[in-house]
Amino acid sequence: QPLEERIETIAKLEQLTQTYLHNEEIVLTYAKGLVNLSTKQPLEERIETIAKLEQLTQTYLHNEEIVLTYAKGLVNLSTKQPLEERIETIAKLEQLTQIYLHNEEFVLTYAKGLFNLSIDLSEEAAGKIQIQLAELFEKHPHVEFLFLSLFS
């Protein structure tokens, strides 16, 4: 779907979400739409879109799927950010992961964020990220398999 059509679809989903606040399936669809929209946006618009998603998430912290969608949005955001902002974004992602540590999807999403973070770091800093990833995978071996399968 072209960007303009995505924006129109998101506006309709936003209206539905406001009308049916208690229907979490509609809210989840809207959240996923925001993440999909953000993948095609320039950085400034992407920041605004993820901020909407963050605000939405605050209302639905009990719904792991909605919060996970926000976590995935943070990873998407981090791919376009300068290093300092990326560090802050991954710190937010780490906080979410600590809350939902029992959910391997959060752990995998956090691992992707750490990987994105390591790309522009010095060799020493990237080595620290590798240690973090190794520790994460030691605690969650299944996530390591999923993470590595992304690159095969």
XYZ file of N, CA and C in Angstrom:
456
model
N 0.851 -1.178 0.000
C 0.000 0.000 0.000
C 0.899 1.244 0.000
N 0.657 2.175 -0.920
C 1.453 3.414 -0.942
C 1.280 4.193 0.366
N 2.254 5.035 0.666
C 2.286 5.758 1.933
C 1.010 6.562 2.179
N 0.520 7.272 1.178
C -0.688 8.084 1.362
C -1.894 7.219 1.740
N -2.026 6.073 1.100
C -3.123 5.162 1.433
C -2.955 4.596 2.841
N -1.711 4.321 3.236
C -1.452 3.835 4.595
C -1.898 4.876 5.614
N -1.587 6.128 5.340
C -1.959 7.211 6.255
C -3.475 7.287 6.393
N -4.191 7.151 5.289
C -5.655 7.166 5.325
C -6.195 5.976 6.124
N -5.612 4.814 5.912
C -6.042 3.611 6.631
C -5.812 3.783 8.126
N -4.661 4.333 8.492
C -4.349 4.548 9.905
C -5.323 5.538 10.525
N -5.690 6.572 9.785
C -6.652 7.551 10.303
C -7.995 6.880 10.585
N -8.420 5.990 9.699
C -9.673 5.257 9.917
C -9.563 4.333 11.132
N -8.422 3.651 11.254
C -8.217 2.767 12.401
C -8.167 3.565 13.706
N -7.591 4.742 13.644
C -7.541 5.590 14.839
C -8.949 5.977 15.281
N -9.805 6.316 14.307
C -11.196 6.650 14.624
C -11.919 5.455 15.242
N -11.715 4.285 14.659
C -12.333 3.075 15.203
C -11.845 2.798 16.622
N -10.555 2.998 16.843
C -9.979 2.778 18.172
C -10.606 3.721 19.191
N -10.795 4.973 18.806
C -11.391 5.947 19.729
C -12.862 5.634 19.986
N -13.530 5.080 18.990
C -14.939 4.734 19.147
C -15.121 3.470 19.988
N -14.245 2.499 19.785
C -14.358 1.204 20.456
C -13.141 0.951 21.344
N -12.941 1.788 22.333
C -11.767 1.709 23.217
C -11.603 0.358 23.898
N -12.708 -0.330 24.133
C -12.642 -1.597 24.860
C -12.428 -2.798 23.948
N -12.420 -2.574 22.646
C -12.173 -3.672 21.726
C -10.671 -3.707 21.418
N -9.969 -4.563 22.146
C -8.517 -4.587 22.038
C -8.020 -5.172 20.714
N -8.862 -5.903 20.004
C -8.474 -6.378 18.670
C -8.337 -5.200 17.709
N -9.267 -4.249 17.815
C -9.190 -3.047 16.974
C -7.960 -2.235 17.363
N -7.724 -2.102 18.664
C -6.559 -1.354 19.140
C -5.270 -2.020 18.648
N -5.207 -3.337 18.713
C -4.022 -4.061 18.239
C -3.824 -3.858 16.739
N -4.901 -3.901 15.985
C -4.802 -3.672 14.542
C -4.275 -2.262 14.261
N -4.768 -1.292 15.009
C -4.291 0.092 14.880
C -2.808 0.161 15.233
N -2.409 -0.491 16.323
C -1.008 -0.477 16.749
C -0.110 -1.085 15.661
N -0.530 -2.215 15.123
C 0.253 -2.847 14.051
C 0.314 -1.950 12.818
N -0.786 -1.272 12.534
C -0.802 -0.330 11.412
C 0.188 0.805 11.616
N 0.293 1.296 12.845
C 1.260 2.358 13.144
C 2.690 1.870 12.898
N 2.980 0.639 13.319
C 4.324 0.097 13.093
C 4.590 -0.039 11.595
N 3.618 -0.581 10.860
C 3.798 -0.717 9.409
C 3.987 0.637 8.738
N 3.220 1.613 9.165
C 3.363 2.963 8.622
C 4.764 3.500 8.904
N 5.256 3.284 10.106
C 6.555 3.848 10.494
C 7.702 3.321 9.639
N 7.550 2.125 9.093
C 8.637 1.558 8.291
C 8.861 2.332 6.993
N 7.853 3.070 6.559
C 7.951 3.811 5.296
C 8.156 5.313 5.499
N 8.258 5.737 6.759
C 8.331 7.168 7.038
C 9.770 7.642 7.237
N 9.994 8.925 6.928
C 11.287 9.517 7.301
C 11.354 9.636 8.831
N 12.528 9.878 9.358
C 12.765 9.821 10.798
C 11.812 10.691 11.606
N 11.624 11.942 11.248
C 10.779 12.832 12.057
C 9.344 12.323 12.150
N 8.795 11.889 11.046
C 7.436 11.346 11.059
C 7.390 10.019 11.810
N 8.427 9.241 11.665
C 8.516 7.954 12.359
C 8.499 8.181 13.874
N 9.209 9.190 14.335
C 9.240 9.516 15.766
C 7.827 9.838 16.253
N 7.104 10.636 15.483
C 5.727 10.996 15.851
C 4.824 9.762 15.899
N 4.970 8.898 14.932
C 4.149 7.687 14.867
C 4.429 6.772 16.054
N 5.687 6.592 16.384
C 6.040 5.728 17.518
C 5.605 6.380 18.831
N 5.599 7.704 18.889
C 5.093 8.398 20.085
C 3.597 8.121 20.265
N 2.838 8.096 19.167
C 1.413 7.726 19.246
C 1.267 6.303 19.764
N 2.118 5.434 19.271
C 2.085 4.034 19.693
C 2.436 3.905 21.171
N 3.403 4.676 21.621
C 3.777 4.650 23.038
C 2.604 5.108 23.908
N 1.948 6.169 23.483
C 0.803 6.689 24.227
C -0.317 5.636 24.285
N -0.558 5.000 23.175
C -1.571 3.945 23.112
C -1.210 2.801 24.068
N 0.043 2.443 24.073
C 0.520 1.338 24.903
C 0.300 1.613 26.389
N 0.459 2.860 26.793
C 0.285 3.203 28.213
C -1.112 2.842 28.711
N -2.091 2.913 27.826
C -3.461 2.563 28.202
C -3.674 1.052 28.254
N -2.870 0.303 27.500
C -3.086 -1.140 27.360
C -1.872 -1.951 27.816
N -1.226 -1.524 28.895
C -0.047 -2.241 29.396
C -0.344 -3.697 29.755
N -1.593 -4.001 30.043
C -1.990 -5.372 30.379
C -2.044 -6.281 29.145
N -2.048 -5.684 27.952
C -2.155 -6.464 26.722
C -0.755 -6.616 26.107
N -0.168 -7.782 26.288
C 1.203 -8.007 25.832
C 1.366 -7.855 24.323
N 0.353 -8.197 23.566
C 0.463 -8.072 22.103
C 0.591 -6.608 21.683
N -0.175 -5.750 22.326
C -0.102 -4.322 22.011
C 1.256 -3.765 22.433
N 1.720 -4.153 23.618
C 3.018 -3.670 24.097
C 4.146 -4.225 23.220
N 4.028 -5.482 22.799
C 5.033 -6.069 21.913
C 5.074 -5.325 20.574
N 3.932 -4.920 20.094
C 3.884 -4.154 18.845
C 4.654 -2.842 19.017
N 4.488 -2.201 20.166
C 5.265 -0.989 20.476
C 6.753 -1.313 20.506
N 7.126 -2.426 21.122
C 8.535 -2.825 21.181
C 9.107 -2.985 19.768
N 8.339 -3.591 18.898
C 8.789 -3.754 17.506
C 8.905 -2.394 16.819
N 8.011 -1.481 17.173
C 8.102 -0.117 16.640
C 9.383 0.572 17.089
N 9.788 0.312 18.336
C 11.042 0.892 18.823
C 12.236 0.365 18.024
N 12.203 -0.923 17.696
C 13.290 -1.484 16.881
C 13.306 -0.814 15.509
N 12.130 -0.652 14.900
C 12.067 0.028 13.600
C 12.607 1.453 13.700
N 12.225 2.140 14.753
C 12.698 3.510 14.957
C 14.215 3.542 15.070
N 14.771 2.595 15.793
C 16.219 2.593 16.026
C 17.027 2.422 14.741
N 16.430 1.862 13.712
C 17.180 1.657 12.464
C 17.480 2.965 11.746
N 16.728 4.020 12.058
C 16.912 5.309 11.377
C 17.545 6.382 12.251
N 17.703 6.099 13.534
C 18.159 7.130 14.462
C 19.675 7.276 14.503
N 20.118 8.499 14.821
C 21.540 8.669 15.118
C 21.875 7.892 16.399
N 23.130 7.624 16.606
C 23.570 6.734 17.681
C 23.040 7.135 19.054
N 23.150 8.393 19.442
C 22.716 8.804 20.791
C 21.232 8.533 21.013
N 20.418 8.852 20.020
C 18.974 8.599 20.130
C 18.688 7.100 20.123
N 19.457 6.367 19.340
C 19.284 4.910 19.276
C 19.557 4.278 20.632
N 20.557 4.781 21.336
C 20.878 4.270 22.670
C 19.679 4.468 23.596
N 19.058 5.640 23.540
C 17.884 5.921 24.379
C 16.717 5.003 24.015
N 16.512 4.800 22.735
C 15.415 3.936 22.279
C 15.613 2.502 22.750
N 16.824 2.001 22.637
C 17.093 0.622 23.060
C 16.996 0.508 24.586
N 17.285 1.586 25.304
C 17.095 1.581 26.761
C 15.609 1.435 27.098
N 14.731 2.102 26.349
C 13.282 1.934 26.543
C 12.880 0.490 26.257
N 13.446 -0.053 25.196
C 13.157 -1.441 24.824
C 13.623 -2.406 25.912
N 14.763 -2.125 26.489
C 15.267 -2.974 27.575
C 14.320 -2.933 28.777
N 13.808 -1.755 29.112
C 12.863 -1.630 30.232
C 11.611 -2.472 29.981
N 11.082 -2.397 28.770
C 9.911 -3.212 28.435
C 10.222 -4.699 28.555
N 11.379 -5.074 28.069
C 11.767 -6.484 28.089
C 11.871 -6.992 29.522
N 12.363 -6.164 30.425
C 12.466 -6.573 31.825
C 11.087 -6.845 32.420
N 10.097 -6.082 31.999
C 8.726 -6.284 32.495
C 8.137 -7.578 31.941
N 8.426 -7.856 30.676
C 7.821 -9.003 29.978
C 8.874 -10.073 29.665
N 9.815 -10.256 30.574
C 10.927 -11.180 30.366
C 10.469 -12.616 30.135
N 9.298 -12.967 30.620
C 8.756 -14.316 30.441
C 8.314 -14.572 28.997
N 8.223 -13.518 28.197
C 7.741 -13.633 26.823
C 8.933 -13.582 25.869
N 9.228 -14.699 25.225
C 10.416 -14.762 24.369
C 10.344 -13.817 23.172
N 9.158 -13.428 22.765
C 9.033 -12.464 21.659
C 9.646 -11.117 22.053
N 9.454 -10.719 23.320
C 10.074 -9.483 23.808
C 11.593 -9.629 23.827
N 12.065 -10.779 24.288
C 13.503 -11.016 24.358
C 14.110 -10.986 22.958
N 13.443 -11.608 22.010
C 13.922 -11.608 20.629
C 13.918 -10.191 20.056
N 12.882 -9.442 20.317
C 12.804 -8.063 19.833
C 13.922 -7.225 20.438
N 14.188 -7.423 21.719
C 15.281 -6.716 22.382
C 16.625 -7.109 21.756
N 16.803 -8.389 21.463
C 18.045 -8.842 20.820
C 18.233 -8.145 19.467
N 17.157 -7.993 18.713
C 17.241 -7.281 17.430
C 17.651 -5.827 17.656
N 17.087 -5.224 18.692
C 17.439 -3.842 19.017
C 18.909 -3.708 19.399
N 19.391 -4.654 20.205
C 20.810 -4.629 20.575
C 21.694 -4.777 19.340
N 21.291 -5.644 18.441
C 22.054 -5.821 17.204
C 22.104 -4.507 16.420
N 20.950 -3.836 16.275
C 20.918 -2.548 15.574
C 21.827 -1.532 16.258
N 21.821 -1.556 17.565
C 22.643 -0.623 18.326
C 24.124 -0.859 18.075
N 24.520 -2.091 17.961
C 25.941 -2.434 17.847
C 26.561 -2.036 16.510
N 25.747 -1.759 15.519
C 26.260 -1.539 14.163
C 27.253 -0.384 14.071
N 26.963 0.752 14.685
C 27.830 1.923 14.543
C 28.733 2.172 15.748
N 28.810 1.222 16.648
C 29.609 1.414 17.848
C 31.078 1.099 17.603
N 31.901 1.597 18.504
C 33.312 1.242 18.450
C 33.435 -0.265 18.680
N 34.588 -0.781 18.372
C 34.811 -2.216 18.539
C 34.621 -2.628 20.003
N 35.107 -1.794 20.917
C 34.984 -2.101 22.351
C 33.521 -2.096 22.789
N 32.773 -1.071 22.384
C 31.358 -0.966 22.756
C 30.542 -2.090 22.110
N 30.843 -2.411 20.859
C 30.148 -3.508 20.179
C 30.438 -4.832 20.878
N 31.654 -4.974 21.394
C 32.013 -6.180 22.147
C 31.166 -6.313 23.405
N 30.869 -5.187 24.051
C 30.008 -5.210 25.245
C 28.590 -5.646 24.878
N 28.120 -5.193 23.722
C 26.791 -5.605 23.246
C 26.790 -7.105 22.977
N 27.875 -7.602 22.384
C 27.969 -9.046 22.126
C 27.909 -9.841 23.424
N 28.527 -9.309 24.473
C 28.471 -9.974 25.774
C 27.037 -9.962 26.302
N 26.354 -8.812 26.158
C 24.949 -8.728 26.579
C 24.102 -9.754 25.830
N 24.316 -9.850 24.527
C 23.567 -10.822 23.726
C 23.866 -12.249 24.183
N 25.129 -12.538 24.439
C 25.505 -13.888 24.882
C 24.821 -14.224 26.208
N 24.796 -13.257 27.122
C 24.129 -13.487 28.413
C 22.630 -13.685 28.225
N 22.055 -12.904 27.335
C 20.628 -13.025 27.045
C 20.313 -14.399 26.466
N 21.148 -14.846 25.532
C 20.923 -16.137 24.891
C 21.169 -17.301 25.852
N 22.070 -17.098 26.808
C 22.320 -18.139 27.795
C 21.062 -18.368 28.645
N 20.380 -17.280 28.974
C 19.151 -17.384 29.767
C 17.962 -17.830 28.920
N 18.033 -17.557 27.612
C 16.922 -17.853 26.700
C 17.467 -18.530 25.436
N 17.883 -19.808 25.536
C 18.510 -20.482 24.399
C 17.623 -20.558 23.154
N 16.322 -20.676 23.349
C 15.422 -20.747 22.194
C 15.447 -19.437 21.408
N 15.609 -18.336 22.109
C 15.665 -17.030 21.453
C 16.921 -16.926 20.591
N 18.017 -17.510 21.057
C 19.249 -17.495 20.258
C 19.005 -18.190 18.921
N 18.343 -19.332 18.953
C 18.031 -20.054 17.721
C 17.184 -19.179 16.789
N 16.155 -18.546 17.341
C 15.289 -17.681 16.533
C 16.067 -16.499 15.962
N 16.917 -15.925 16.791
C 17.714 -14.768 16.373
C 18.651 -15.162 15.229
N 19.342 -16.262 15.404
C 20.298 -16.710 14.382
C 19.586 -17.119 13.091
N 18.375 -17.615 13.206
C 17.638 -18.015 12.006
C 17.247 -16.807 11.149
N 17.260 -15.629 11.746
C 16.964 -14.408 10.975
C 18.060 -14.123 9.951
N 19.266 -14.634 10.203
C 20.411 -14.337 9.357
C 20.812 -15.499 8.460
N 20.027 -16.559 8.465
C 20.397 -17.699 7.622
C 19.564 -17.778 6.380
